[in-house]
């Protein structure tokens, strides 16, 4: 089975790189046994912080990337 090559150019959304770097940093720091559960908790805390009027890490990361 072959898959046709595509000329589609995919672009990483603004702030996404910074968001993933933050997750990677925390995973390396904490060394969790269950990385998926840790990531779910990490993103849940970020979401709660954003909804409480805190800093939006995606918007902040997008500003850093510009």
GROMACS .gro file of C-alpha atoms in nm, residues 10-65:
model
   56
   10UNK     CA    1   0.163   2.230   0.768
   11UNK     CA    2   0.239   2.510   1.009
   12UNK     CA    3   0.266   2.485   1.387
   13UNK     CA    4   0.007   2.715   1.549
   14UNK     CA    5   0.138   3.023   1.729
   15UNK     CA    6   0.225   2.949   2.091
   16UNK     CA    7   0.214   2.571   2.048
   17UNK     CA    8   0.590   2.527   2.059
   18UNK     CA    9   0.613   2.723   2.385
   19UNK     CA   10   0.327   2.520   2.532
   20UNK     CA   11   0.498   2.190   2.451
   21UNK     CA   12   0.834   2.313   2.576
   22UNK     CA   13   0.671   2.394   2.909
   23UNK     CA   14   0.524   2.045   2.930
   24UNK     CA   15   0.855   1.884   2.835
   25UNK     CA   16   1.039   2.089   3.099
   26UNK     CA   17   0.796   1.978   3.371
   27UNK     CA   18   0.808   1.613   3.261
   28UNK     CA   19   1.187   1.619   3.280
   29UNK     CA   20   1.176   1.790   3.620
   30UNK     CA   21   0.912   1.563   3.776
   31UNK     CA   22   0.996   1.234   3.598
   32UNK     CA   23   0.636   1.104   3.632
   33UNK     CA   24   0.566   0.733   3.597
   34UNK     CA   25   0.255   0.806   3.388
   35UNK     CA   26   0.344   1.083   3.143
   36UNK     CA   27  -0.002   1.091   2.983
   37UNK     CA   28  -0.178   1.141   3.318
   38UNK     CA   29   0.081   1.401   3.414
   39UNK     CA   30   0.025   1.588   3.085
   40UNK     CA   31  -0.353   1.581   3.139
   41UNK     CA   32  -0.310   1.731   3.487
   42UNK     CA   33  -0.059   1.986   3.359
   43UNK     CA   34  -0.292   2.108   3.086
   44UNK     CA   35  -0.591   2.106   3.323
   45UNK     CA   36  -0.402   2.337   3.561
   46UNK     CA   37  -0.311   2.568   3.272
   47UNK     CA   38  -0.674   2.576   3.161
   48UNK     CA   39  -0.798   2.653   3.513
   49UNK     CA   40  -0.540   2.929   3.548
   50UNK     CA   41  -0.642   3.083   3.215
   51UNK     CA   42  -1.012   3.068   3.301
   52UNK     CA   43  -0.944   3.230   3.640
   53UNK     CA   44  -0.807   3.532   3.459
   54UNK     CA   45  -0.444   3.434   3.471
   55UNK     CA   46  -0.194   3.443   3.191
   56UNK     CA   47  -0.284   3.250   2.876
   57UNK     CA   48   0.032   3.048   2.805
   58UNK     CA   49  -0.056   3.010   2.437
   59UNK     CA   50  -0.102   3.384   2.383
   60UNK     CA   51   0.212   3.456   2.583
   61UNK     CA   52   0.411   3.199   2.386
   62UNK     CA   53   0.282   3.343   2.058
   63UNK     CA   54   0.412   3.686   2.160
   64UNK     CA   55   0.752   3.534   2.239
   65UNK     CA   56   0.769   3.364   1.900
   0.00000   0.00000   0.00000
